[in-house]
Coordinates of C-alpha atoms in Angstrom, one line a residue:
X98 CA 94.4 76.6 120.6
X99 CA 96.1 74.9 117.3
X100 CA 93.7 73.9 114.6
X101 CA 94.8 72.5 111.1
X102 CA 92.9 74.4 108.6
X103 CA 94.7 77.5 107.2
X104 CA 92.5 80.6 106.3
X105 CA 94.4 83.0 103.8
X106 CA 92.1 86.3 103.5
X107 CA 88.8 84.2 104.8
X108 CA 90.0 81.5 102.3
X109 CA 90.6 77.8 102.8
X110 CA 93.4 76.6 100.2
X111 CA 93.7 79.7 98.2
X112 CA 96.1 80.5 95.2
X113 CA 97.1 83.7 93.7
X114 CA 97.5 84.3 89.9
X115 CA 101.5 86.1 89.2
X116 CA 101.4 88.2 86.4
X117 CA 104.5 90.0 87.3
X118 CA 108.3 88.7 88.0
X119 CA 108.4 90.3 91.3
X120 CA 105.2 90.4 93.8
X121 CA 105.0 92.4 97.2
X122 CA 103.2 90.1 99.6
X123 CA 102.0 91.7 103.1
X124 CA 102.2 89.2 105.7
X125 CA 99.9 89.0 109.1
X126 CA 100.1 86.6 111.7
X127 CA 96.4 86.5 112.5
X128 CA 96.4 83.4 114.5
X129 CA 95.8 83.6 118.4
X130 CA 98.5 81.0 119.1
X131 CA 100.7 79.8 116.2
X132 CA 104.0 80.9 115.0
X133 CA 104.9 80.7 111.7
X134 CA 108.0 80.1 109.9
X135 CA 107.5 81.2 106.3
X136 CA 109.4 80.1 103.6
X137 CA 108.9 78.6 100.2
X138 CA 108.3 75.4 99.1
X139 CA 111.6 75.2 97.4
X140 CA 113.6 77.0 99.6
X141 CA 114.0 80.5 97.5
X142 CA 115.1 82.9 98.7
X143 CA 112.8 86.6 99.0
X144 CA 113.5 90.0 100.6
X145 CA 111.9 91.3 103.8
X146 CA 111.5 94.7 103.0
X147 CA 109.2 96.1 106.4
X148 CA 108.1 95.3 109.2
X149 CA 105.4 96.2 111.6
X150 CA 105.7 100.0 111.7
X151 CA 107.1 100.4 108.3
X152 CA 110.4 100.0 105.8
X153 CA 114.0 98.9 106.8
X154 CA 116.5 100.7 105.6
X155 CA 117.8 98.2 103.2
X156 CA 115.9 94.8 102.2
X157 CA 116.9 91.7 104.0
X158 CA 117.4 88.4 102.0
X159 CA 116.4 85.4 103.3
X160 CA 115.0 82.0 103.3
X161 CA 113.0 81.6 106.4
X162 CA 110.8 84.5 108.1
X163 CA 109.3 84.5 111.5
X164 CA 106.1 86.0 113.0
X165 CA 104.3 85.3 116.1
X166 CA 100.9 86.6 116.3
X167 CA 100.1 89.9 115.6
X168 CA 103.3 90.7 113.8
X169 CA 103.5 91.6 110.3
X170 CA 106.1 91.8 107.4
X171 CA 106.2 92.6 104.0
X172 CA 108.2 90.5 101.7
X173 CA 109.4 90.8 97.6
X174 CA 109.6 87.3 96.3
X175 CA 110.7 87.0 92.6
X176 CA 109.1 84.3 90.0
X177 CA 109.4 82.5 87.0
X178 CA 107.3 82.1 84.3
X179 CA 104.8 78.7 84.3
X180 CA 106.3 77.6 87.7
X181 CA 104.1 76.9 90.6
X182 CA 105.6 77.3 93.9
X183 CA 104.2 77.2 98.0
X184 CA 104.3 80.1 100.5
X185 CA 105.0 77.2 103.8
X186 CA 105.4 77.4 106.9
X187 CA 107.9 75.4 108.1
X188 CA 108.7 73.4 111.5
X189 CA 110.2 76.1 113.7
X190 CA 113.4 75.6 116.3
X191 CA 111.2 78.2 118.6
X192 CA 109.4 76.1 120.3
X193 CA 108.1 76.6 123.8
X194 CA 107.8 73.7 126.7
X195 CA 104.3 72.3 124.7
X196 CA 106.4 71.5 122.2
X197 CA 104.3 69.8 119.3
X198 CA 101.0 70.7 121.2
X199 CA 102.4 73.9 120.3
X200 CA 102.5 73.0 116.4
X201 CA 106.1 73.5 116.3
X202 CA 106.3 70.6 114.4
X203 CA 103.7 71.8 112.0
X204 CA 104.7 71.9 108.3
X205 CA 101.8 74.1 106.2
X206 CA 101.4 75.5 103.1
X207 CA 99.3 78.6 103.2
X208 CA 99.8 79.6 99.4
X209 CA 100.1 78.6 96.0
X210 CA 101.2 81.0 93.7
X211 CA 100.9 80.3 89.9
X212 CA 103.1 82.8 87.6
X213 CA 101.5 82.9 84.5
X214 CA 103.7 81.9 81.1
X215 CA 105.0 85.2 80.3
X216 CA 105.4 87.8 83.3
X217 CA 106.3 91.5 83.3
X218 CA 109.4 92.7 84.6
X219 CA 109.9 96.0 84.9
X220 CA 110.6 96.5 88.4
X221 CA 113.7 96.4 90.3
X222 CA 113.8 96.5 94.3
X223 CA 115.8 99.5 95.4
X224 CA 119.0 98.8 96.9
X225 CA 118.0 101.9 99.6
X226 CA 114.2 101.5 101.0
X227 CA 114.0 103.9 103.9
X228 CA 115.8 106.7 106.2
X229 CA 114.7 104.6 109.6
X230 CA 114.6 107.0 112.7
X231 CA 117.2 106.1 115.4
X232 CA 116.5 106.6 119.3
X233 CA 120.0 105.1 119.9
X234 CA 121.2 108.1 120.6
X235 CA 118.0 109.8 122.5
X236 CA 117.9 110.8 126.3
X237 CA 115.9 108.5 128.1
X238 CA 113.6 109.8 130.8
X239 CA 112.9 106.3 132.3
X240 CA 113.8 103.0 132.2
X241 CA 111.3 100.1 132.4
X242 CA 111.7 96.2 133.4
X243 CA 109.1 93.3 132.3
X244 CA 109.1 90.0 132.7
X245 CA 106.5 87.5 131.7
X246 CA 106.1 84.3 133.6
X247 CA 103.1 82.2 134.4
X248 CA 99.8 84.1 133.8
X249 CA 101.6 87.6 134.6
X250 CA 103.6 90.4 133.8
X251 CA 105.9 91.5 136.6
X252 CA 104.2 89.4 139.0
X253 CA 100.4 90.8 138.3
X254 CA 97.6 89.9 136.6
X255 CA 95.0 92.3 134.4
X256 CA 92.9 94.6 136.1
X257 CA 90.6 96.8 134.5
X258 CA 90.6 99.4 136.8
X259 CA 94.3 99.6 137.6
X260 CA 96.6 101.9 135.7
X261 CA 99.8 100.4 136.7
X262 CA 102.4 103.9 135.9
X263 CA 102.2 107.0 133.6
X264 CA 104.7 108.0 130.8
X265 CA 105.5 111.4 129.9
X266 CA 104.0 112.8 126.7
X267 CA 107.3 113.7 124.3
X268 CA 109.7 111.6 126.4
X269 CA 111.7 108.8 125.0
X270 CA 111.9 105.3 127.6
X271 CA 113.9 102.4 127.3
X272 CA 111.5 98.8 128.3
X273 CA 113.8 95.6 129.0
X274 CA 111.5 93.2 128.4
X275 CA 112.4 89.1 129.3
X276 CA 110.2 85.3 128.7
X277 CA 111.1 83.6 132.2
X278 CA 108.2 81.3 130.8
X279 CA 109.0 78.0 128.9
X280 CA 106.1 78.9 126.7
X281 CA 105.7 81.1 124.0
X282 CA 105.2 84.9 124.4
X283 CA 105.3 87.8 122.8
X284 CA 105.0 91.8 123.6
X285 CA 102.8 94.4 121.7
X286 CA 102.9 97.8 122.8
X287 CA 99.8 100.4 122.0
X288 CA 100.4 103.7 121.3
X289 CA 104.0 103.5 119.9
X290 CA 106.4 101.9 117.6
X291 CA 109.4 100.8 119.4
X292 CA 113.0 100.2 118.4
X293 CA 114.7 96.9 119.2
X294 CA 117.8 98.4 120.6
X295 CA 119.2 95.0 122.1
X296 CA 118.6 91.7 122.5
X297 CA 121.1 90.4 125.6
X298 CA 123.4 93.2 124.9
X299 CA 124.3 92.0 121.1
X300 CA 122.6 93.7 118.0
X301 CA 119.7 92.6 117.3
X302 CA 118.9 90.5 114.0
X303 CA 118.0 92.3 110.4
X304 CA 114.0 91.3 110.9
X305 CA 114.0 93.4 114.5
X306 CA 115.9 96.3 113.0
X307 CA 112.9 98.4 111.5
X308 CA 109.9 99.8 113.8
X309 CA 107.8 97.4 115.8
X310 CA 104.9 97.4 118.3
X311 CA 105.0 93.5 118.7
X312 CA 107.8 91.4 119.1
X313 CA 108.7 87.4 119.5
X314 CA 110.5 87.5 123.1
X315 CA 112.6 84.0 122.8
X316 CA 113.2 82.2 126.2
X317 CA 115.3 83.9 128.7
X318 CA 116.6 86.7 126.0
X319 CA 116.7 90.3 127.3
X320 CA 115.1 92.6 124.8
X321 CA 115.7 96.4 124.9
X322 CA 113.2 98.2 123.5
X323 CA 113.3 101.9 123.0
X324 CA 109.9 104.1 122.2
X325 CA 108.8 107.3 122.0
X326 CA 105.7 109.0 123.5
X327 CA 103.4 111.1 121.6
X328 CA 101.9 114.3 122.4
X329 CA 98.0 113.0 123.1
X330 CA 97.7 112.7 126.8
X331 CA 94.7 111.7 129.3
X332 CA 95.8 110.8 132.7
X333 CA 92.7 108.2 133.3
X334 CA 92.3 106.9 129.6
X335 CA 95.2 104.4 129.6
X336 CA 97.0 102.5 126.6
X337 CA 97.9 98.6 127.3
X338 CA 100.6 96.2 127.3
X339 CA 100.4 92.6 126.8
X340 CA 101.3 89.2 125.4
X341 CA 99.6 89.1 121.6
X342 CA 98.3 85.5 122.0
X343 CA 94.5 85.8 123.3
X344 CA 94.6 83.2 125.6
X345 CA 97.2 84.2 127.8
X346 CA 96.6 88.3 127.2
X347 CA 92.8 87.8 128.5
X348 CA 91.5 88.5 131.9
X349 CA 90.1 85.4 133.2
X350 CA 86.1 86.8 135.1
X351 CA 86.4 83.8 137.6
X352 CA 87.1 85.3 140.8
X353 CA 89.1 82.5 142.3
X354 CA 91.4 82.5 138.5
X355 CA 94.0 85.4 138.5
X356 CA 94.9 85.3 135.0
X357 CA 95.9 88.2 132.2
X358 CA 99.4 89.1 130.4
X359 CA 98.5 92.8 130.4
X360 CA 98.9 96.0 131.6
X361 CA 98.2 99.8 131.3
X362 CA 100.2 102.5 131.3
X363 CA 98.7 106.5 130.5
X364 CA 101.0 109.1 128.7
X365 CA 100.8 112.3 130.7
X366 CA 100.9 115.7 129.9
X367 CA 103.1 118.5 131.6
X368 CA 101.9 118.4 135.5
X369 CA 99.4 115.5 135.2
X370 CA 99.7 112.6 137.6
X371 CA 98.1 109.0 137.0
X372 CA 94.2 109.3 137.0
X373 CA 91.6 106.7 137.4
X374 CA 90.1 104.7 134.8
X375 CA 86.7 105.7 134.3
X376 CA 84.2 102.6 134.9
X377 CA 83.0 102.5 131.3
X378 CA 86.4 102.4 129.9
X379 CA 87.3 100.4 126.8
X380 CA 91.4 100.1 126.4
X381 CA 92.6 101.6 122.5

C-alpha cells in the first residue's frame, strides 16, 4: 500500500513561492498507509500551532512532526530571504513489524518552498493561541476499553448492521484505547473531538495536547481518551470507530474473510435504547 510518488494538493513535485517571513502551512496526512515524519531539509525548527480539532494553547517548537493518516496539524515555519529550503519527511523510529515494507525507512521531500529576495515581516506568532476546553475534570458517565489486534477491534470484525453500544447525548466518557498489534494503527472517532488525557498514565506529549478525533496509538501504549457527546441523537443511525488506514478499517465482502477495524456506536437521547440500523444505511 506504499507507493513513491508524493502528490501535494494533486501535484507531483510541487513548490510554493514565500513572500512573507513567516508562512502558516496546514498539514493532512491523506495517505491510506504512510506515516510521515515532517521536518525540514535543514533541520529548522517551526511551531505546531493546532491540531486536528483546532489551536493549542500555546505553540509547540519543534523539529520533527508526526501524522498518521488522517491526522492534521498546522505549523508556522519562519524564512529567509533567497533561501530555498524542503518540507521532508524523514525515516521514522515508529515503525511497525513490516518494517521498511512499511516505508519507515522512507526519506521524502514533499515541498520546496522558495522565499523570494525581500519578504514581509510584519507578523509575530502570539505567545497565547487558544483557551483549550478541559474534560479533566468532568464526570464520566462510562468508561470504555479498545484494543486493536489482528483484523479487529475488541475481538470483532465490521458489521454493517450491528450497532455495537449507545452513548448518552450530553454525557462525557473516558475510551482507553491500546495497539496489541505489531503493526501500525491508529483511532479516529466520528462525531467528537476527544482529549488525550493519558498515554500509560504519564502526560501525554505537546502534539496530543489540543482536540483530536484521530490519533497515532504506538505499540502497547494505553491511551486515555476523554470525549464529549453532543445533543443530536438517533438510536438506529450510528456514528463509527475505526483504524484510519483503509486497508485495515474496510470490511472485507468475502464471506469466508472476517476482516474490518471498525465499529458503531449511537448517541442516545433521554429514554432511548440502541435501535437497529436501517438496511440502506450509510455511516457519517
Amino acid at each position: 500500500m506504499i507507493g513513491d510518488e508524493i502528490l501535494v494538493t494533486g501535484t507531483i513535485g510541487p513548490y510554493f513561492d514565500v513572500t512573507t517571513r513567516l508562512v502558516r502551512l496546514r498539514l493532512l496526512n491523506g495517505s491510506n498507509a504512510r506515516l510521515y515524519d515532517f521536518g525540514f531539509s535543514d533541520d529548522r525548527s517551526f511551531s505546531l500551532v493546532a491540531t486536528d480539532g483546532g489551536l493549542l494553547a500555546e505553540p509547540w517548537e519543534t523539529t520533527r512532526l508526526h501524522l498518521s493518516p488522517g491526522e492534521r496539524a498546522e505549523v508556522v515555519v519562519a524564512f529567509r530571504p533567497g533561501e530555498r529550503v524542503e518540507l521532508r519527511s524523514h525515516p521514522s523510529d515508529h515503525g511497525g513489524s513490516l518494517g521498511r515494507l512499511d516505508g519507515f525507512d522512507d526519506r521524502l521531500d514533499i515541498c520546496r518552498f522558495r522565499a523570494a529576495g525581500t519578504l514581509a515581516d510584519d507578523t509575530e506568532l502570539p505567545a497565547v493561541l487558544a483557551v483549550v476546553p478541559d474534560l479533566a475534570g468532568e464526570a464520566v458517565a462510562e468508561e470504555r476499553s479498545f484494543v486493536l489486534a489482528s483484523d479487529r477491534i475488541n475481538g470483532r470484525s465490521m458489521a454493517m448492521d450491528r450497532i455495537d453500544f449507545g452513548v448518552r447525548g450530553g454525557t462525557v466518557e473516558v475510551w482507553e484505547v491500546t495497539n496489541d498489534n505489531g503493526y501500525l494503527h491508529n483511532f479516529h472517532v466520528h462525531d467528537v473531538r476527544f482529549q488525550v488525557l493519558a498515554v500509560d498514565d504519564e502526560t501525554p506529549e505537546p502534539p496530543l495536547r489540543g482536540r483530536k478525533d484521530t490519533v497515532l496509538l504506538l505499540q502497547e501504549k494505553r491511551y486515555r481518551l476523554a470525549m464529549r457527546f453532543g445533543d443530536h441523537t438517533d438510536p438506529n443511525v450510528p456514528y463509527v470507530y475505526h483504524c484510519h488506514l483503509p486497508q485495515h478499517e474496510d470490511e472485507d465482502e468475502d464471506e469466508d474473510e472476517d476482516e474490518g477495524m471498525m465499529g458503531q456506536f449511537v448517541v442516545l437521547g433521554e429514554g432511548e435504547q440502541v435501535g437497529v440500523v436501517p438496511k440502506a444505511h450509510h455511516h457519517p
